[in-house]
mmCIF file of C-alpha atoms in Angstrom:
data_model
loop_
_atom_site.group_PDB
_atom_site.id
_atom_site.type_symbol
_atom_site.label_atom_id
_atom_site.label_comp_id
_atom_site.label_asym_id
_atom_site.label_seq_id
_atom_site.Cartn_x
_atom_site.Cartn_y
_atom_site.Cartn_z
ATOM 1 C CA MET A 1 41.149 79.286 -67.264
ATOM 2 C CA ILE A 2 42.628 76.127 -65.689
ATOM 3 C CA THR A 3 43.634 78.138 -62.603
ATOM 4 C CA GLU A 4 40.097 79.541 -62.414
ATOM 5 C CA TYR A 5 38.654 76.040 -62.631
ATOM 6 C CA LEU A 6 40.915 74.730 -59.856
ATOM 7 C CA LYS A 7 39.838 77.670 -57.656
ATOM 8 C CA PHE A 8 36.207 76.871 -58.506
ATOM 9 C CA LEU A 9 36.684 73.187 -57.581
ATOM 10 C CA ALA A 10 38.187 74.149 -54.216
ATOM 11 C CA LYS A 11 35.104 76.235 -53.350
ATOM 12 C CA SER A 12 32.380 74.130 -54.963
ATOM 13 C CA SER A 13 30.285 71.308 -53.533
ATOM 14 C CA ASN A 14 27.682 68.732 -54.530
ATOM 15 C CA GLN A 15 24.198 68.231 -53.072
ATOM 16 C CA HIS A 16 25.586 67.482 -49.593
ATOM 17 C CA GLY A 17 25.509 70.558 -47.441
ATOM 18 C CA VAL A 18 22.858 72.267 -49.592
ATOM 19 C CA HIS A 19 20.007 73.141 -47.236
ATOM 20 C CA SER A 20 17.693 74.754 -49.778
ATOM 21 C CA PRO A 21 15.098 72.128 -50.868
ATOM 22 C CA PHE A 22 14.687 73.962 -54.202
ATOM 23 C CA VAL A 23 18.426 73.827 -55.000
ATOM 24 C CA TYR A 24 18.810 70.286 -53.575
ATOM 25 C CA ASP A 25 16.066 69.077 -55.952
ATOM 26 C CA LEU A 26 17.650 70.963 -58.857
ATOM 27 C CA ILE A 27 20.996 69.238 -58.216
ATOM 28 C CA THR A 28 19.676 65.715 -57.626
ATOM 29 C CA LYS A 29 16.774 65.653 -60.099
ATOM 30 C CA CYS A 30 18.299 67.716 -62.904
ATOM 31 C CA PHE A 31 22.071 68.295 -62.685
ATOM 32 C CA TYR A 32 22.996 64.749 -61.610
ATOM 33 C CA LYS A 33 20.343 62.947 -63.642
ATOM 34 C CA LYS A 34 21.236 61.151 -66.866
ATOM 35 C CA THR A 35 20.156 62.892 -70.062
ATOM 36 C CA ASP A 36 17.483 61.045 -72.040
ATOM 37 C CA THR A 37 19.374 58.991 -74.677
ATOM 38 C CA ALA A 38 16.808 59.820 -77.377
ATOM 39 C CA PHE A 39 17.458 63.532 -76.738
ATOM 40 C CA ILE A 40 21.242 63.057 -76.899
ATOM 41 C CA LYS A 41 20.847 61.209 -80.220
ATOM 42 C CA LEU A 42 18.656 63.984 -81.614
ATOM 43 C CA PHE A 43 21.125 66.688 -80.562
ATOM 44 C CA SER A 44 24.108 64.725 -81.942
ATOM 45 C CA GLU A 45 22.374 64.284 -85.301
ATOM 46 C CA THR A 46 21.534 68.009 -85.408
ATOM 47 C CA LYS A 47 25.109 68.978 -84.567
ATOM 48 C CA GLN A 48 26.502 66.531 -87.131
ATOM 49 C CA GLN A 49 24.599 68.360 -89.883
ATOM 50 C CA LEU A 50 26.603 71.496 -89.024
ATOM 51 C CA LEU A 51 29.875 69.563 -88.710
ATOM 52 C CA ASP A 52 29.261 68.220 -92.232
ATOM 53 C CA ASN A 53 28.523 71.704 -93.619
ATOM 54 C CA LYS A 54 31.654 72.889 -95.466
ATOM 55 C CA THR A 55 30.110 76.192 -96.627
ATOM 56 C CA HIS A 56 32.062 79.379 -95.903
ATOM 57 C CA ILE A 57 30.192 82.352 -94.434
ATOM 58 C CA LYS A 58 31.208 85.908 -93.609
ATOM 59 C CA VAL A 59 30.623 86.391 -89.882
ATOM 60 C CA THR A 60 29.681 89.806 -88.478
ATOM 61 C CA ASP A 61 31.045 90.101 -84.919
ATOM 62 C CA PHE A 62 29.285 92.609 -82.648
ATOM 63 C CA GLY A 63 30.678 91.442 -79.320
ATOM 64 C CA ALA A 64 34.013 90.648 -77.737
ATOM 65 C CA GLY A 65 34.988 88.753 -80.885
ATOM 66 C CA SER A 66 36.589 85.327 -81.111
ATOM 67 C CA LYS A 67 39.665 84.168 -79.231
ATOM 68 C CA ILE A 68 40.313 81.564 -81.939
ATOM 69 C CA PHE A 69 39.227 82.791 -85.376
ATOM 70 C CA LYS A 70 41.578 85.349 -86.923
ATOM 71 C CA ASN A 71 39.250 86.635 -89.634
ATOM 72 C CA ASN A 72 35.559 86.775 -90.467
ATOM 73 C CA ASP A 73 35.551 84.266 -93.311
ATOM 74 C CA ARG A 74 34.702 81.014 -91.537
ATOM 75 C CA GLN A 75 33.607 77.525 -92.452
ATOM 76 C CA VAL A 76 30.335 76.447 -90.830
ATOM 77 C CA SER A 77 31.807 73.080 -89.775
ATOM 78 C CA LYS A 78 34.718 74.801 -88.022
ATOM 79 C CA ILE A 79 32.430 77.238 -86.170
ATOM 80 C CA ALA A 80 30.340 74.258 -85.007
ATOM 81 C CA LYS A 81 33.440 72.351 -83.910
ATOM 82 C CA ILE A 82 35.292 75.198 -82.169
ATOM 83 C CA ALA A 83 32.658 77.692 -81.047
ATOM 84 C CA GLY A 84 29.493 75.568 -81.090
ATOM 85 C CA LEU A 85 27.695 74.379 -77.968
ATOM 86 C CA SER A 86 29.722 71.564 -76.392
ATOM 87 C CA ASN A 87 28.027 68.214 -75.831
ATOM 88 C CA LYS A 88 28.411 68.621 -72.046
ATOM 89 C CA LYS A 89 26.660 72.013 -72.057
ATOM 90 C CA ALA A 90 24.019 70.728 -74.479
ATOM 91 C CA LYS A 91 23.129 67.812 -72.201
ATOM 92 C CA LEU A 92 22.758 70.098 -69.180
ATOM 93 C CA LEU A 93 20.734 72.634 -71.166
ATOM 94 C CA ILE A 94 18.407 69.866 -72.356
ATOM 95 C CA ARG A 95 17.977 68.594 -68.759
ATOM 96 C CA LEU A 96 17.443 72.098 -67.403
ATOM 97 C CA ILE A 97 14.724 72.847 -69.978
ATOM 98 C CA GLN A 98 13.175 69.420 -69.482
ATOM 99 C CA TYR A 99 13.116 70.022 -65.694
ATOM 100 C CA PHE A 100 11.611 73.524 -65.703
ATOM 101 C CA LYS A 101 9.535 73.228 -68.925
ATOM 102 C CA PRO A 102 9.575 76.966 -69.762
ATOM 103 C CA LYS A 103 6.765 77.996 -72.108
ATOM 104 C CA THR A 104 8.492 81.175 -73.325
ATOM 105 C CA VAL A 105 12.236 81.334 -73.953
ATOM 106 C CA LEU A 106 14.517 84.113 -75.172
ATOM 107 C CA GLU A 107 18.019 83.319 -76.389
ATOM 108 C CA ILE A 108 20.483 86.175 -76.847
ATOM 109 C CA GLY A 109 23.033 84.869 -79.345
ATOM 110 C CA THR A 110 21.714 82.228 -81.757
ATOM 111 C CA SER A 111 25.012 81.522 -83.515
ATOM 112 C CA LEU A 112 24.452 78.411 -85.675
ATOM 113 C CA GLY A 113 21.396 77.362 -83.653
ATOM 114 C CA LEU A 114 22.822 74.586 -81.474
ATOM 115 C CA GLY A 115 21.719 76.153 -78.178
ATOM 116 C CA THR A 116 18.281 76.837 -79.652
ATOM 117 C CA SER A 117 18.071 73.210 -80.812
ATOM 118 C CA ALA A 118 18.986 71.917 -77.338
ATOM 119 C CA ILE A 119 16.243 74.099 -75.811
ATOM 120 C CA LYS A 120 13.703 72.828 -78.341
ATOM 121 C CA ILE A 121 14.772 69.210 -77.753
ATOM 122 C CA GLY A 122 14.390 69.695 -73.971
ATOM 123 C CA ASN A 123 10.812 70.948 -74.348
ATOM 124 C CA LYS A 124 9.226 70.888 -77.779
ATOM 125 C CA GLU A 125 6.362 73.033 -76.414
ATOM 126 C CA SER A 126 8.714 75.968 -75.699
ATOM 127 C CA LYS A 127 8.090 79.044 -77.824
ATOM 128 C CA ILE A 128 11.573 80.412 -78.556
ATOM 129 C CA THR A 129 12.654 83.850 -79.691
ATOM 130 C CA THR A 130 16.358 83.943 -80.524
ATOM 131 C CA LEU A 131 18.476 86.986 -81.394
ATOM 132 C CA GLU A 132 21.466 86.898 -83.726
ATOM 133 C CA GLY A 133 23.612 89.782 -84.925
ATOM 134 C CA CYS A 134 25.040 88.165 -88.055
ATOM 135 C CA PRO A 135 22.740 87.683 -91.098
ATOM 136 C CA GLU A 136 24.748 84.797 -92.607
ATOM 137 C CA THR A 137 24.864 82.905 -89.301
ATOM 138 C CA SER A 138 21.096 83.466 -88.919
ATOM 139 C CA ASN A 139 20.522 81.882 -92.319
ATOM 140 C CA VAL A 140 22.448 78.752 -91.303
ATOM 141 C CA ALA A 141 20.451 78.516 -88.044
ATOM 142 C CA ASN A 142 17.099 78.971 -89.820
ATOM 143 C CA GLN A 143 18.042 76.246 -92.282
ATOM 144 C CA LEU A 144 18.946 73.923 -89.378
ATOM 145 C CA PHE A 145 15.568 74.485 -87.666
ATOM 146 C CA SER A 146 13.709 73.934 -90.915
ATOM 147 C CA THR A 147 15.631 70.719 -91.781
ATOM 148 C CA ASN A 148 14.908 69.253 -88.341
ATOM 149 C CA ASN A 149 11.312 70.480 -88.190
ATOM 150 C CA TYR A 150 11.916 72.504 -85.009
ATOM 151 C CA LYS A 151 8.771 74.615 -84.733
ATOM 152 C CA ASP A 152 7.895 77.827 -82.863
ATOM 153 C CA ILE A 153 11.346 79.373 -83.211
ATOM 154 C CA SER A 154 11.539 82.999 -84.242
ATOM 155 C CA VAL A 155 15.004 84.266 -85.265
ATOM 156 C CA ILE A 156 15.425 88.048 -85.103
ATOM 157 C CA THR A 157 18.536 89.340 -86.859
ATOM 158 C CA GLY A 158 20.310 92.621 -86.123
ATOM 159 C CA ASP A 159 22.208 94.538 -83.471
ATOM 160 C CA PHE A 160 20.982 93.440 -80.014
ATOM 161 C CA LYS A 161 20.729 97.073 -78.891
ATOM 162 C CA GLU A 162 17.848 97.396 -81.377
ATOM 163 C CA THR A 163 16.388 93.884 -81.433
ATOM 164 C CA LEU A 164 16.363 93.133 -77.681
ATOM 165 C CA PRO A 165 13.946 95.921 -76.638
ATOM 166 C CA LEU A 166 11.564 94.847 -79.430
ATOM 167 C CA ALA A 167 11.792 91.152 -78.501
ATOM 168 C CA ILE A 168 10.910 91.734 -74.828
ATOM 169 C CA GLU A 169 8.290 94.455 -75.203
ATOM 170 C CA ASN A 170 5.302 93.599 -72.962
ATOM 171 C CA GLN A 171 6.666 90.070 -72.482
ATOM 172 C CA LYS A 172 6.907 87.867 -69.399
ATOM 173 C CA LEU A 173 9.551 85.206 -70.053
ATOM 174 C CA ASP A 174 10.114 81.895 -68.277
ATOM 175 C CA CYS A 175 13.703 81.469 -69.396
ATOM 176 C CA ILE A 176 16.495 83.570 -70.928
ATOM 177 C CA TYR A 177 19.756 82.101 -72.210
ATOM 178 C CA PHE A 178 22.421 84.819 -72.417
ATOM 179 C CA ASP A 179 25.065 83.788 -74.936
ATOM 180 C CA GLY A 180 25.718 87.050 -76.756
ATOM 181 C CA ASN A 181 28.445 89.641 -76.430
ATOM 182 C CA HIS A 182 30.865 88.563 -73.707
ATOM 183 C CA THR A 183 31.680 92.024 -72.376
ATOM 184 C CA LYS A 184 30.846 93.331 -68.920
ATOM 185 C CA LYS A 185 29.062 96.412 -70.258
ATOM 186 C CA ASP A 186 26.840 94.502 -72.684
ATOM 187 C CA THR A 187 26.117 91.614 -70.296
ATOM 188 C CA LEU A 188 24.973 94.039 -67.577
ATOM 189 C CA HIS A 189 22.998 96.037 -70.123
ATOM 190 C CA TYR A 190 21.115 92.895 -71.258
ATOM 191 C CA PHE A 191 20.572 91.916 -67.620
ATOM 192 C CA GLU A 192 19.050 95.305 -66.716
ATOM 193 C CA THR A 193 17.007 95.485 -69.931
ATOM 194 C CA CYS A 194 15.456 92.045 -69.388
ATOM 195 C CA LEU A 195 14.438 92.555 -65.740
ATOM 196 C CA SER A 196 11.024 93.772 -66.905
ATOM 197 C CA THR A 197 10.290 90.235 -68.214
ATOM 198 C CA ILE A 198 10.752 88.241 -65.012
ATOM 199 C CA ASN A 199 8.134 86.242 -63.190
ATOM 200 C CA ASN A 200 8.686 84.423 -59.898
ATOM 201 C CA ASN A 201 9.755 81.221 -61.674
ATOM 202 C CA SER A 202 12.004 82.766 -64.329
ATOM 203 C CA ILE A 203 15.340 81.092 -64.879
ATOM 204 C CA TRP A 204 18.249 82.929 -66.499
ATOM 205 C CA VAL A 205 21.409 81.226 -67.743
ATOM 206 C CA PHE A 206 24.580 83.248 -68.368
ATOM 207 C CA ASP A 207 27.201 81.580 -70.525
ATOM 208 C CA ASP A 208 30.970 81.800 -69.916
ATOM 209 C CA ILE A 209 30.970 83.664 -66.595
ATOM 210 C CA TYR A 210 34.726 83.018 -66.221
ATOM 211 C CA TRP A 211 35.555 83.967 -69.842
ATOM 212 C CA SER A 212 37.458 87.095 -68.747
ATOM 213 C CA GLU A 213 37.994 89.347 -65.725
ATOM 214 C CA GLU A 214 35.202 91.534 -67.140
ATOM 215 C CA MET A 215 32.749 88.644 -67.219
ATOM 216 C CA LYS A 216 33.659 87.672 -63.642
ATOM 217 C CA GLU A 217 32.929 91.247 -62.560
ATOM 218 C CA ALA A 218 29.611 91.213 -64.433
ATOM 219 C CA TRP A 219 28.660 87.941 -62.715
ATOM 220 C CA THR A 220 29.452 89.411 -59.280
ATOM 221 C CA GLN A 221 27.226 92.419 -59.982
ATOM 222 C CA ILE A 222 24.398 90.183 -61.194
ATOM 223 C CA LYS A 223 24.603 88.049 -58.032
ATOM 224 C CA ASN A 224 24.423 91.144 -55.847
ATOM 225 C CA HIS A 225 21.383 92.630 -57.588
ATOM 226 C CA SER A 226 18.418 93.152 -55.252
ATOM 227 C CA LYS A 227 15.964 91.210 -57.473
ATOM 228 C CA VAL A 228 18.200 88.126 -57.650
ATOM 229 C CA THR A 229 17.589 85.604 -54.859
ATOM 230 C CA VAL A 230 19.411 82.381 -55.768
ATOM 231 C CA THR A 231 22.378 81.837 -58.075
ATOM 232 C CA VAL A 232 24.037 78.571 -59.025
ATOM 233 C CA ASP A 233 27.543 78.731 -60.492
ATOM 234 C CA VAL A 234 28.460 75.541 -62.394
ATOM 235 C CA PHE A 235 31.639 77.184 -63.724
ATOM 236 C CA TYR A 236 30.769 77.423 -67.429
ATOM 237 C CA TRP A 237 27.350 78.872 -66.594
ATOM 238 C CA GLY A 238 25.837 81.120 -63.983
ATOM 239 C CA ILE A 239 22.167 80.278 -63.337
ATOM 240 C CA VAL A 240 19.940 82.941 -61.784
ATOM 241 C CA PHE A 241 16.577 82.709 -60.012
ATOM 242 C CA PHE A 242 14.206 85.425 -58.792
ATOM 243 C CA ARG A 243 12.019 83.357 -56.436
ATOM 244 C CA LYS A 244 10.738 85.724 -53.756
ATOM 245 C CA GLU A 245 10.181 82.878 -51.266
ATOM 246 C CA GLN A 246 13.899 81.969 -51.301
ATOM 247 C CA GLU A 247 16.435 83.667 -49.092
ATOM 248 C CA LYS A 248 19.388 85.158 -50.987
ATOM 249 C CA GLU A 249 21.992 82.442 -51.420
ATOM 250 C CA HIS A 250 24.796 81.643 -53.868
ATOM 251 C CA PHE A 251 25.936 78.122 -54.700
ATOM 252 C CA LYS A 252 28.953 76.731 -56.554
ATOM 253 C CA ILE A 253 28.101 73.244 -57.749
ATOM 254 C CA ARG A 254 30.386 70.686 -59.415
ATOM 255 C CA ILE A 255 28.766 68.889 -62.315
#
């Protein structure tokens, strides 16, 4: 991963040399802006509740599994510490949501609910549907939303192959956060399945695009898709836009 990051740094840039006004604004007014301190405090307090939770749960893994945990009996605090949304990602997610203000959001992969919380903190008006495969993890997330009074969040539990088609039926979505099964096959399947939901301003965020060779291949295929116009690779995420007025262009941006 360090080698990948060094390669990324060699090819990436900042706002200088970006000729697209849309992407230039995204970099200067969102990526390089400071996160609202009140929002950081709220996220930190939410995360701390999970870090203080010493309950053990039995995790059902549907995807590529964990590179760290050796079995399915896991302590909530350890999941939050090791596999939970990092503070750096959380701040960017909050800024991204605050910048675009999506009304309808789908999250594929709730986990303990930290990503969902960051989305809700970024825009409390967002109506969020979030999919989680594991029932015990879902329960922890639901409890977190309830404790913090995060409204308009619907958690759907079950295998994504069954829950995703139901969640997107007849829907147009402003934002999708893909943080589910990190396999090429599943990532591309979710991508294809969700194309029916796009509008011109939809923003899609793919987590961990350098997680494995498979994920790198999936990211390349997504970038090359005919409906995708602009992509922004910030290393830990790939961000996708479908704006018809933009010419097809791919950016690697250091954050």
